[in-house]
Amino acid sequence: MKPILTAFPNFFRRHKGIVIEVICFLFILLFVYAAVSKLADVQKFQVQIGQSPLLTNIAGFTAWFIPIIEIVVALLLAWPRLRLYGLYGAFALMVIFTAYIIAILSFSEHIPCSCGGVLEKLGWTEHLIFNIVYIALAAIGILLLTPPRYQREDFTPLGEQGYSH
Amino acid sequence: MKRPSILMLITFLFGICIVLALHIAAPKKENHKHAGFERLFAPEGFIQPIDTLDLGRHGYYFAGTDAGKVFLANRSAVGYVLEINTQNLRDTTYHIINADNLKYKALDVKVNPPYFFLMDGIMPFIYRGSTTNWVATSYIDSTYFVNALPLSDSTFALTKITNFKTSFHKIIKGNKEPEIFPDLLEEQGGEGVFSTYGTIHYDKTNDQLVYVYLYRNEYFTMDTNFNLLSRGNTIDTISQVKIVVDKIASENSLTMSSPPLTVNPKNSVYKGFLFNNSNLLAGNEDPDLFEKASVIDVYHLKDGSYQFSFYIPSLKKKKIKAFRIVENSTLLGLYEHEMVTFKMSKPFKTKNLLTAL
């Protein structure tokens, strides 16, 4: 019997295409949903993140910047050629969000929440687990999408293989 | 190393750096910036920890005290009350409340022997039961309220918000309409909800009410008919609330849009003295010490004079959640999971306090 640690990567590699599609779909769903629910009521979002000690001075900027970035990343993910950049973007965003949660939980007396829609209902621990799962998904996506022979050279997204060679 | 792992590491570090930058750039320690006052500290060793009781779960709050005992209720396990002997922190009893299928949203349990009260300002209702059998039945079909404080077996002081303005109400069993006292709470910045936040206490010994504002250096005392007796100030310099209130237009609701500066987060009243946990660092205080403990300032309510200050230490790096003063110079400190009794020593030369404790 194979150890579970090698069985998992093998499963992902065998079903590479579908796994990447699912991961990208999950990210697009998350980011579009989060961005739309923020943009739908920017004023409320701005007031809410103003309560955060880390963001209170740049609340006006952040209230627009975060949803716009989320939509940009979702668009990158939707476009096969730019998908790898999208995954790096998604990875970075999820790391930022997670680091922010950890920072706010450990250094702050006031812990406000301003995630959109149903995500508001998550507790901080659930939120943390949710984010870490998404970070792992982005990492899996990046590893699967980077073609083996490009891994030592400049990476080229999968979609460009046919054209460049 | 493969290329994607390096890129991912760089991306990861980039993300962490952004949050670190935010953290570094964030406004620091607002409560350390207003140190234009000084504290007079009681000699070291003024309070000594006596006993510690592991409560086994978090979410406890003070529901009431009686001679030699304290009652704790729990926010997550609303169905019972924990009774503890304050002199040895043993003899704990779990009382199971019986109030058939009571539906609640913001249940607050208060124990005022020989009765206990189940109060919910959102549903709203006030139930009453006897502390001998712990069976509660509907007592008053109350109006909506934010906070309710039993003053006697049948009288309650309510804090209510109507039209974005907070006011006191007194409700007596048998009277149809509650009495309203609209002018006692003074709003600041043209805003009557957040700027008037605070805690109301009932001093049984002197039969008076004490209201301590959360966001400014002020408190006042009233008799139980809500006649103003005196106004006093805490020793810090925050006479104007430092809060920013914004309206969320889509919800027609008011909320704070920047972190507020809390002045008097926790307090307790005992025999004419106000024990106030201040959030503000004084000029003659060590910031590290201040951060590691909860400072308590003591005031004599009769003349509003500041007496002295002392620290309640943290337990497992957590500050007290709430505290109460009870007889025999005992201070009850409620932490996340534990309750600790402290003995306050009498040798400190404060004439009034000596007789009170």
Coordinates of N, CA, C and O in Angstrom, one line a residue, chain B residues 48-175:
Chain B
Q48 N -3.5 40.6 47.6 CA -2.8 39.3 47.6 C -3.8 38.2 47.1 O -4.9 38.1 47.6
P49 N -3.4 37.4 46.1 CA -4.2 36.4 45.7 C -4.4 35.3 46.8 O -3.4 35.0 47.5
I50 N -5.6 34.9 47.0 CA -5.9 33.9 48.0 C -6.2 32.5 47.4 O -5.4 31.6 47.6
D51 N -7.3 32.4 46.7 CA -7.6 31.1 46.1 C -7.9 31.3 44.6 O -8.3 32.4 44.1
T52 N -7.7 30.2 43.8 CA -8.1 30.2 42.4 C -9.0 29.0 42.2 O -8.8 27.9 42.7
L53 N -10.1 29.3 41.4 CA -11.0 28.2 41.1 C -11.1 28.1 39.6 O -11.4 29.1 38.9
D54 N -10.8 26.9 39.1 CA -10.9 26.7 37.7 C -12.4 26.5 37.3 O -13.0 25.6 37.8
L55 N -12.9 27.3 36.5 CA -14.4 27.3 36.2 C -14.7 26.2 35.1 O -15.8 25.9 34.9
G56 N -13.7 25.8 34.4 CA -13.9 24.7 33.5 C -14.3 25.1 32.1 O -14.3 24.3 31.2
R57 N -14.8 26.3 32.0 CA -15.3 26.8 30.7 C -15.3 28.3 30.7 O -15.2 28.9 31.7
H58 N -15.3 28.9 29.5 CA -15.3 30.4 29.5 C -16.7 30.9 29.3 O -17.7 30.1 29.2
G59 N -16.9 32.1 29.3 CA -18.3 32.7 29.1 C -19.0 33.0 30.4 O -20.2 33.4 30.3
Y60 N -18.3 32.9 31.5 CA -19.0 33.2 32.8 C -19.1 34.8 33.0 O -18.2 35.5 32.6
Y61 N -20.1 35.2 33.6 CA -20.2 36.6 34.1 C -20.9 36.6 35.4 O -21.5 35.7 35.9
F62 N -20.7 37.8 36.1 CA -21.3 37.9 37.5 C -22.8 38.1 37.3 O -23.3 39.0 36.7
A63 N -23.5 37.2 38.0 CA -25.0 37.4 38.0 C -25.5 38.0 39.3 O -26.6 38.6 39.3
G64 N -24.7 38.0 40.3 CA -25.1 38.6 41.6 C -24.3 38.1 42.7 O -23.5 37.1 42.6
T65 N -24.4 38.8 43.9 CA -23.6 38.4 45.1 C -24.6 38.4 46.2 O -25.6 39.1 46.2
D66 N -24.3 37.7 47.2 CA -25.0 37.7 48.5 C -24.0 37.4 49.6 O -22.9 37.1 49.3
A67 N -24.4 37.5 50.8 CA -23.5 37.3 51.9 C -22.7 36.1 51.7 O -23.2 35.0 51.8
G68 N -21.4 36.2 51.5 CA -20.5 35.0 51.5 C -20.6 34.2 50.2 O -20.0 33.2 50.1
K69 N -21.4 34.6 49.2 CA -21.5 33.9 48.0 C -21.6 34.7 46.8 O -22.0 35.9 46.8
V70 N -21.2 34.2 45.7 CA -21.3 34.8 44.4 C -22.0 33.9 43.4 O -21.8 32.7 43.5
F71 N -22.8 34.5 42.5 CA -23.5 33.7 41.5 C -22.9 34.0 40.1 O -22.8 35.2 39.8
L72 N -22.5 33.0 39.4 CA -22.1 33.2 38.0 C -23.0 32.6 37.1 O -23.5 31.5 37.3
A73 N -23.3 33.3 36.0 CA -24.1 32.8 34.9 C -23.2 32.6 33.7 O -22.1 33.2 33.7
N74 N -23.6 31.9 32.7 CA -22.8 31.7 31.5 C -23.5 32.0 30.2 O -24.6 31.7 30.0
R75 N -22.7 32.7 29.4 CA -23.3 33.2 28.1 C -23.6 32.1 27.2 O -24.5 32.1 26.4
S76 N -22.8 31.0 27.2 CA -23.0 29.9 26.2 C -23.9 28.8 26.8 O -24.6 28.1 26.1
A77 N -23.9 28.6 28.1 CA -24.7 27.6 28.8 C -25.7 28.4 29.7 O -25.4 28.6 30.8
V78 N -26.8 28.8 29.1 CA -27.7 29.8 29.8 C -28.5 29.1 30.8 O -29.1 29.8 31.6
G79 N -28.6 27.8 30.8 CA -29.6 27.1 31.7 C -29.2 26.9 33.1 O -30.0 26.4 33.9
Y80 N -28.0 27.3 33.5 CA -27.7 27.1 34.9 C -26.9 28.3 35.5 O -26.4 29.1 34.8
V81 N -26.9 28.3 36.9 CA -26.2 29.3 37.6 C -25.2 28.6 38.5 O -25.6 27.6 39.2
L82 N -24.0 29.1 38.6 CA -23.0 28.5 39.4 C -22.9 29.4 40.7 O -22.7 30.6 40.7
E83 N -23.1 28.7 41.9 CA -23.0 29.4 43.1 C -21.7 29.0 43.8 O -21.4 27.8 43.9
I84 N -20.9 30.0 44.2 CA -19.6 29.7 44.8 C -19.5 30.5 46.2 O -19.9 31.6 46.3
N85 N -18.9 29.8 47.1 CA -18.6 30.4 48.4 C -17.4 31.3 48.2 O -16.3 30.8 47.9
T86 N -17.5 32.6 48.5 CA -16.4 33.5 48.2 C -15.3 33.4 49.3 O -14.2 33.9 49.1
Q87 N -15.6 32.8 50.4 CA -14.5 32.8 51.4 C -13.5 31.7 51.2 O -12.4 31.8 51.7
N88 N -13.9 30.6 50.5 CA -12.9 29.6 50.3 C -12.9 29.1 48.8 O -12.1 28.2 48.4
L89 N -13.8 29.6 48.0 CA -13.9 29.2 46.6 C -14.2 27.7 46.5 O -13.9 27.1 45.5
R90 N -14.8 27.1 47.5 CA -15.2 25.7 47.4 C -16.7 25.7 47.5 O -17.3 26.8 47.3
D91 N -17.3 24.6 47.9 CA -18.7 24.5 48.0 C -19.4 25.1 46.8 O -20.4 25.9 46.9
T92 N -19.0 24.7 45.6 CA -19.7 25.2 44.4 C -20.9 24.4 44.2 O -20.9 23.2 44.3
T93 N -22.0 25.1 43.8 CA -23.3 24.4 43.5 C -23.7 24.8 42.1 O -23.7 26.0 41.8
Y94 N -24.2 23.9 41.3 CA -24.8 24.2 40.0 C -26.3 24.2 40.2 O -26.9 23.2 40.6
H95 N -26.9 25.4 39.9 CA -28.4 25.4 40.0 C -28.9 25.4 38.6 O -28.5 26.1 37.7
I96 N -29.8 24.4 38.4 CA -30.4 24.3 37.0 C -31.7 25.1 37.0 O -32.6 24.9 37.8
I97 N -31.7 26.1 36.0 CA -32.9 26.9 35.9 C -34.0 26.2 35.2 O -33.8 25.6 34.1
N98 N -35.2 26.3 35.7 CA -36.4 25.7 35.1 C -37.3 26.8 34.6 O -37.8 27.5 35.4
A99 N -37.4 26.9 33.3 CA -38.3 28.0 32.8 C -38.9 27.5 31.5 O -38.4 27.8 30.4
D100 N -39.8 26.6 31.6 CA -40.2 25.7 30.5 C -40.2 26.4 29.1 O -41.0 27.3 28.8
N101 N -39.3 25.8 28.3 CA -39.2 26.2 26.8 C -39.1 27.7 26.6 O -39.7 28.2 25.6
L102 N -38.5 28.4 27.4 CA -38.4 29.8 27.3 C -37.5 30.1 26.0 O -36.4 29.6 25.9
K103 N -38.1 30.9 25.1 CA -37.3 31.3 23.9 C -36.6 32.6 24.2 O -37.2 33.6 24.7
Y104 N -35.3 32.7 23.9 CA -34.6 33.9 24.3 C -33.6 34.3 23.1 O -33.3 33.5 22.2
K105 N -33.2 35.6 23.1 CA -32.2 36.0 22.1 C -31.0 36.6 22.8 O -29.9 36.5 22.3
A106 N -31.2 37.4 23.9 CA -30.1 38.0 24.6 C -30.3 37.9 26.0 O -30.5 38.8 26.8
L107 N -30.3 36.6 26.5 CA -30.7 36.4 27.9 C -29.6 36.8 28.9 O -28.4 36.6 28.7
D108 N -30.1 37.6 29.9 CA -29.2 38.0 31.0 C -29.8 37.5 32.3 O -30.9 37.7 32.6
V109 N -28.9 36.8 33.0 CA -29.4 36.2 34.3 C -28.8 37.1 35.4 O -27.7 37.4 35.5
K110 N -29.7 37.5 36.3 CA -29.3 38.3 37.5 C -29.8 37.6 38.7 O -31.0 37.1 38.7
V111 N -29.0 37.4 39.7 CA -29.4 36.8 41.0 C -29.4 37.8 42.1 O -28.4 38.5 42.3
N112 N -30.5 38.0 42.8 CA -30.6 39.0 43.8 C -31.5 38.3 44.9 O -32.7 38.5 45.0
P113 N -30.8 37.4 45.7 CA -31.6 36.5 46.6 C -32.6 37.4 47.4 O -32.3 38.5 47.8
P114 N -33.8 36.8 47.7 CA -34.2 35.5 47.4 C -34.8 35.2 46.0 O -35.4 34.2 45.8
Y115 N -34.5 36.1 45.1 CA -35.1 35.9 43.7 C -33.9 35.9 42.7 O -32.9 36.4 42.9
F116 N -34.2 35.3 41.6 CA -33.4 35.4 40.4 C -34.2 35.9 39.2 O -35.4 35.7 39.2
F117 N -33.6 36.5 38.3 CA -34.3 37.1 37.1 C -33.7 36.7 35.8 O -32.5 36.6 35.7
L118 N -34.6 36.3 34.9 CA -34.1 36.1 33.5 C -34.7 37.2 32.7 O -35.9 37.5 32.6
M119 N -33.7 38.0 32.1 CA -34.1 39.2 31.4 C -33.6 39.2 30.0 O -32.5 38.8 29.7
D120 N -34.4 39.6 29.0 CA -34.1 39.6 27.6 C -34.7 40.9 27.0 O -35.9 41.0 27.0
G121 N -33.8 41.8 26.6 CA -34.3 43.1 26.1 C -34.7 43.0 24.6 O -35.2 44.0 24.1
I122 N -34.5 41.9 24.0 CA -34.8 41.8 22.5 C -36.1 41.1 22.3 O -36.9 41.5 21.5
M123 N -36.4 40.1 23.2 CA -37.6 39.4 22.9 C -38.9 40.2 23.1 O -39.7 40.1 22.2
P124 N -39.1 41.0 24.1 CA -38.4 41.2 25.4 C -39.2 40.5 26.5 O -40.4 40.4 26.4
F125 N -38.6 40.2 27.7 CA -39.3 39.7 28.8 C -38.5 39.8 30.1 O -37.3 40.0 30.0
I126 N -39.2 39.8 31.2 CA -38.5 39.6 32.5 C -39.2 38.5 33.2 O -40.4 38.5 33.5
Y127 N -38.4 37.4 33.5 CA -39.0 36.3 34.3 C -38.4 36.4 35.7 O -37.3 36.9 35.9
R128 N -39.1 35.9 36.7 CA -38.6 35.9 38.0 C -38.8 34.5 38.7 O -39.8 33.8 38.3
G129 N -37.9 34.1 39.5 CA -38.1 32.8 40.2 C -37.4 32.9 41.5 O -36.6 33.8 41.8
S130 N -37.6 31.9 42.4 CA -37.1 31.9 43.7 C -35.8 31.1 43.7 O -35.6 30.1 43.0
T131 N -34.8 31.6 44.5 CA -33.5 30.9 44.5 C -33.6 29.7 45.4 O -32.5 29.0 45.6
T132 N -34.8 29.3 45.9 CA -34.8 28.0 46.6 C -35.1 26.9 45.6 O -34.5 25.8 45.8
N133 N -36.0 27.1 44.6 CA -36.3 26.0 43.7 C -35.8 26.3 42.3 O -35.9 25.4 41.4
W134 N -35.4 27.5 42.0 CA -34.9 27.9 40.6 C -35.9 27.7 39.5 O -35.5 27.3 38.4
V135 N -37.1 27.9 39.8 CA -38.2 27.8 38.8 C -38.6 29.3 38.4 O -39.0 30.0 39.3
A136 N -38.5 29.6 37.2 CA -38.8 31.0 36.8 C -40.1 31.0 36.0 O -40.4 30.2 35.2
T137 N -40.9 32.1 36.3 CA -42.1 32.3 35.6 C -42.2 33.7 35.1 O -41.5 34.6 35.7
S138 N -43.0 34.0 34.1 CA -43.1 35.3 33.5 C -43.5 36.3 34.6 O -44.4 36.1 35.4
Y139 N -42.8 37.4 34.7 CA -43.0 38.4 35.8 C -43.5 39.7 35.2 O -44.5 40.2 35.6
I140 N -42.8 40.3 34.3 CA -43.3 41.5 33.7 C -43.2 41.4 32.2 O -42.2 40.9 31.6
D141 N -44.3 41.8 31.5 CA -44.2 41.9 30.0 C -43.5 43.2 29.7 O -44.2 44.2 29.6
S142 N -42.2 43.2 29.6 CA -41.5 44.4 29.5 C -41.5 45.0 28.1 O -41.8 44.3 27.2
T143 N -41.0 46.2 28.1 CA -40.7 46.8 26.7 C -39.3 46.4 26.4 O -38.6 45.8 27.1
Y144 N -38.9 46.8 25.2 CA -37.5 46.5 24.7 C -36.5 47.3 25.6 O -36.8 48.4 26.0
F145 N -35.4 46.7 25.8 CA -34.3 47.4 26.6 C -33.0 46.9 26.2 O -32.8 45.8 25.6
V146 N -32.0 47.7 26.6 CA -30.6 47.3 26.3 C -30.0 46.6 27.5 O -29.3 45.6 27.4
N147 N -30.4 47.1 28.7 CA -29.9 46.5 29.9 C -31.0 46.7 31.0 O -31.7 47.7 31.1
A148 N -31.1 45.7 31.9 CA -32.0 45.8 33.0 C -31.3 45.4 34.3 O -30.5 44.5 34.3
L149 N -31.6 46.2 35.3 CA -30.9 46.0 36.6 C -32.0 45.9 37.7 O -32.7 46.8 37.9
P150 N -32.1 44.7 38.3 CA -33.1 44.7 39.4 C -32.7 45.5 40.6 O -31.5 45.4 41.1
L151 N -33.6 46.4 41.1 CA -33.2 47.2 42.2 C -33.8 46.7 43.5 O -33.3 46.9 44.6
S152 N -34.9 45.9 43.3 CA -35.5 45.2 44.5 C -36.1 44.0 43.9 O -35.9 43.6 42.8
D153 N -37.0 43.4 44.7 CA -37.7 42.2 44.2 C -38.6 42.5 43.0 O -39.0 41.6 42.3
S154 N -39.1 43.8 42.9 CA -40.1 44.1 42.0 C -39.8 45.4 41.2 O -40.7 45.8 40.4
T155 N -38.7 46.0 41.3 CA -38.4 47.2 40.6 C -37.1 47.0 39.8 O -36.2 46.4 40.2
F156 N -37.1 47.6 38.6 CA -36.0 47.4 37.7 C -35.6 48.8 37.1 O -36.5 49.6 36.8
A157 N -34.3 49.0 36.9 CA -33.8 50.1 36.2 C -33.5 49.6 34.8 O -32.7 48.7 34.6
L158 N -34.1 50.2 33.8 CA -33.9 49.8 32.4 C -33.1 50.9 31.7 O -33.3 52.1 31.9
T159 N -32.2 50.5 30.8 CA -31.6 51.4 29.8 C -32.2 51.1 28.5 O -32.2 49.9 28.1
K160 N -32.7 52.1 27.8 CA -33.4 51.9 26.6 C -32.9 52.8 25.5 O -32.5 53.9 25.8
I161 N -33.0 52.4 24.3 CA -32.7 53.3 23.2 C -33.9 53.5 22.4 O -34.6 52.6 21.9
T162 N -34.3 54.8 22.3 CA -35.4 55.2 21.4 C -35.0 56.3 20.5 O -34.4 57.3 21.0
N163 N -35.3 56.2 19.2 CA -34.9 57.2 18.2 C -33.4 57.6 18.4 O -33.1 58.8 18.5
F164 N -32.5 56.6 18.4 CA -31.1 56.9 18.4 C -30.7 57.7 19.7 O -29.8 58.5 19.6
K165 N -31.4 57.5 20.8 CA -31.0 58.2 22.0 C -31.2 57.2 23.2 O -32.2 56.5 23.2
T166 N -30.3 57.2 24.1 CA -30.4 56.3 25.3 C -31.0 57.1 26.5 O -30.7 58.2 26.7
S167 N -31.9 56.4 27.2 CA -32.4 57.0 28.4 C -32.7 55.9 29.4 O -32.8 54.7 29.1
F168 N -32.9 56.3 30.7 CA -33.2 55.4 31.8 C -34.7 55.3 31.9 O -35.4 56.3 31.8
H169 N -35.1 54.1 32.3 CA -36.5 53.9 32.6 C -36.6 53.1 33.9 O -35.8 52.3 34.2
K170 N -37.7 53.4 34.6 CA -37.9 52.6 35.9 C -39.2 51.9 35.7 O -40.2 52.4 35.3
I171 N -39.1 50.6 36.0 CA -40.3 49.8 35.8 C -40.6 49.0 37.1 O -39.7 48.5 37.7
I172 N -41.9 49.2 37.5 CA -42.3 48.5 38.8 C -43.4 47.5 38.5 O -44.3 47.8 37.7
K173 N -43.3 46.4 39.1 CA -44.4 45.4 38.9 C -45.7 46.0 39.3 O -45.9 46.5 40.4
G174 N -46.7 45.8 38.4 CA -48.0 46.3 38.7 C -48.3 47.6 38.1 O -49.4 47.9 37.7
N175 N -47.3 48.5 37.8 CA -47.5 49.7 37.1 C -47.5 49.4 35.6 O -46.7 48.7 35.1

